[in-house]
Amino acid sequence: MKVEGVELRRIAMPLKAPFRTSFGVETDRDILLVRVETGDAEGWGECVAMSEPRYSSEHVEGAADVLRRFLVPALPAEVDANTVGASLAPFVGHRMAKAALETALLDAQLRARGESFGAFLGAVRERVPSGVSVGIMDSVPELLDVVEGFIGEGYLPIKLKVAPGWDVEPVRAVRERFGAELQLQVANAAYTLADAARLRRLDEFGLLLIEQPLADDDLVQHARLARQLTTPVCLDESIESAAHAAAAISLGACSVVNIKPDRVGGCPEARRIHDLCRAHGVAVWCGGMLETGIGRAANVAPAVLPGFRRPGCGRLLMKPRSCAWTDMTYPPGARVHRTRLRQSALGTARTPKCRYGEPSASS
């Protein structure tokens, strides 16, 4: 497959409501899209890096820079989705940027031959159940109202973001209000092993899992914590590759893994993590990163693999600012060209005048 051009498109989209976690509060998303043109088709990918390096070391400006200066120029004259990983491997890290480029190339390749992402990866089902992630609220009554609304829309399970001071009581209130049958789980990396006694108090609520309770670089402490809890420990940010998953499993640091394809380097690496976990009897599920529908479509594909036995968190959280569409996705057969472009100083990258909100700084 010959790549004829690569574009970087930068858009700004507000969230329907502020999303608060232990990492901070997000009110909008600064989104970097990658579009690849080949002689036969075009493909799209989305970089899920945040505006600032708070969630991870990657951020949007850095991702755009590494794509322009290193990753795109490293593509050979002829490339396909099975070989692009080797071309990008010499560059350390930058998994989100790599995933965006790799996904765009894979999308173009599959479009050209009329094959779906699911078929390429080995899908075993056509439908994927979806839960929702609920951020930290200002009060318990507000939380209960939000959860009730999501349950009414059919989202299960409900994942509650927690942090020291916002954990036991909110979880208790949700459990008491909606009953023991509600599928409920909690996250995020806001605790240390010294908080083990407090985290054990969550065991009484019959949670599906507690996700990434400790720092992402501490598998040993997660293993120690897992031995003290009856609630299954799920790792998210700690798992950036199949090698990381293998280390976590060997240590006993988790019994569940949250696989986010755009965070681990793309769908092929997500499939490798899935295969490894399945071979060791570790459950997996697919989380999201507040993507547009472009990025979320790449999440749905691996979620139909046989090892994904738990529903993901797939609700779209974006809202438009002057159009009737609710996201960047379109009906089958439509083309995703809702931007007016101006040439950037760098030539290969372009910055959109986006109908969904004000354009961000020039990429």
PDB file of C-alpha atoms in Angstrom, residues 80-85 98-99 102-103 106 117 120-121 242 259 261 264-275 298 302 305:
ATOM      1  CA  ASP A  80       0.664  -2.045   5.478  1.00  0.00           C
ATOM      2  CA  ALA A  81      -0.864  -2.468   8.886  1.00  0.00           C
ATOM      3  CA  ASN A  82       1.228  -5.568   9.616  1.00  0.00           C
ATOM      4  CA  THR A  83       4.563  -3.844   9.012  1.00  0.00           C
ATOM      5  CA  VAL A  84       4.010  -0.258  10.186  1.00  0.00           C
ATOM      6  CA  GLY A  85       4.789  -1.212  13.782  1.00  0.00           C
ATOM      7  CA  LYS A  98       1.738   5.796  16.993  1.00  0.00           C
ATOM      8  CA  ALA A  99      -1.746   4.375  17.497  1.00  0.00           C
ATOM      9  CA  GLU A 102      -1.332   3.004  12.671  1.00  0.00           C
ATOM     10  CA  THR A 103      -5.128   3.113  12.949  1.00  0.00           C
ATOM     11  CA  LEU A 106      -5.213   0.154   8.938  1.00  0.00           C
ATOM     12  CA  PHE A 117     -11.960  -3.813  11.705  1.00  0.00           C
ATOM     13  CA  PHE A 120      -9.610  -8.208  10.589  1.00  0.00           C
ATOM     14  CA  LEU A 121      -9.141  -8.728  14.324  1.00  0.00           C
ATOM     15  CA  ALA A 242       1.641  -7.107  26.163  1.00  0.00           C
ATOM     16  CA  ILE A 259      -7.456  -2.439  27.297  1.00  0.00           C
ATOM     17  CA  PRO A 261      -6.384   0.388  22.055  1.00  0.00           C
ATOM     18  CA  VAL A 264      -1.443   0.942  24.113  1.00  0.00           C
ATOM     19  CA  GLY A 265      -0.272   1.669  20.572  1.00  0.00           C
ATOM     20  CA  GLY A 266      -3.179   0.541  18.406  1.00  0.00           C
ATOM     21  CA  CYS A 267      -5.473  -2.389  17.668  1.00  0.00           C
ATOM     22  CA  PRO A 268      -2.746  -4.971  16.902  1.00  0.00           C
ATOM     23  CA  GLU A 269      -1.109  -4.426  20.313  1.00  0.00           C
ATOM     24  CA  ALA A 270      -4.543  -4.468  21.940  1.00  0.00           C
ATOM     25  CA  ARG A 271      -5.138  -7.860  20.344  1.00  0.00           C
ATOM     26  CA  ARG A 272      -1.794  -9.142  21.662  1.00  0.00           C
ATOM     27  CA  ILE A 273      -2.736  -8.054  25.187  1.00  0.00           C
ATOM     28  CA  HIS A 274      -6.135  -9.698  24.750  1.00  0.00           C
ATOM     29  CA  ASP A 275      -4.583 -12.965  23.583  1.00  0.00           C
ATOM     30  CA  ALA A 298     -11.405   1.753  16.900  1.00  0.00           C
ATOM     31  CA  PRO A 302     -11.294  -5.299  19.613  1.00  0.00           C
ATOM     32  CA  LEU A 305     -12.989 -10.474  20.520  1.00  0.00           C
TER      33      LEU A 305
END
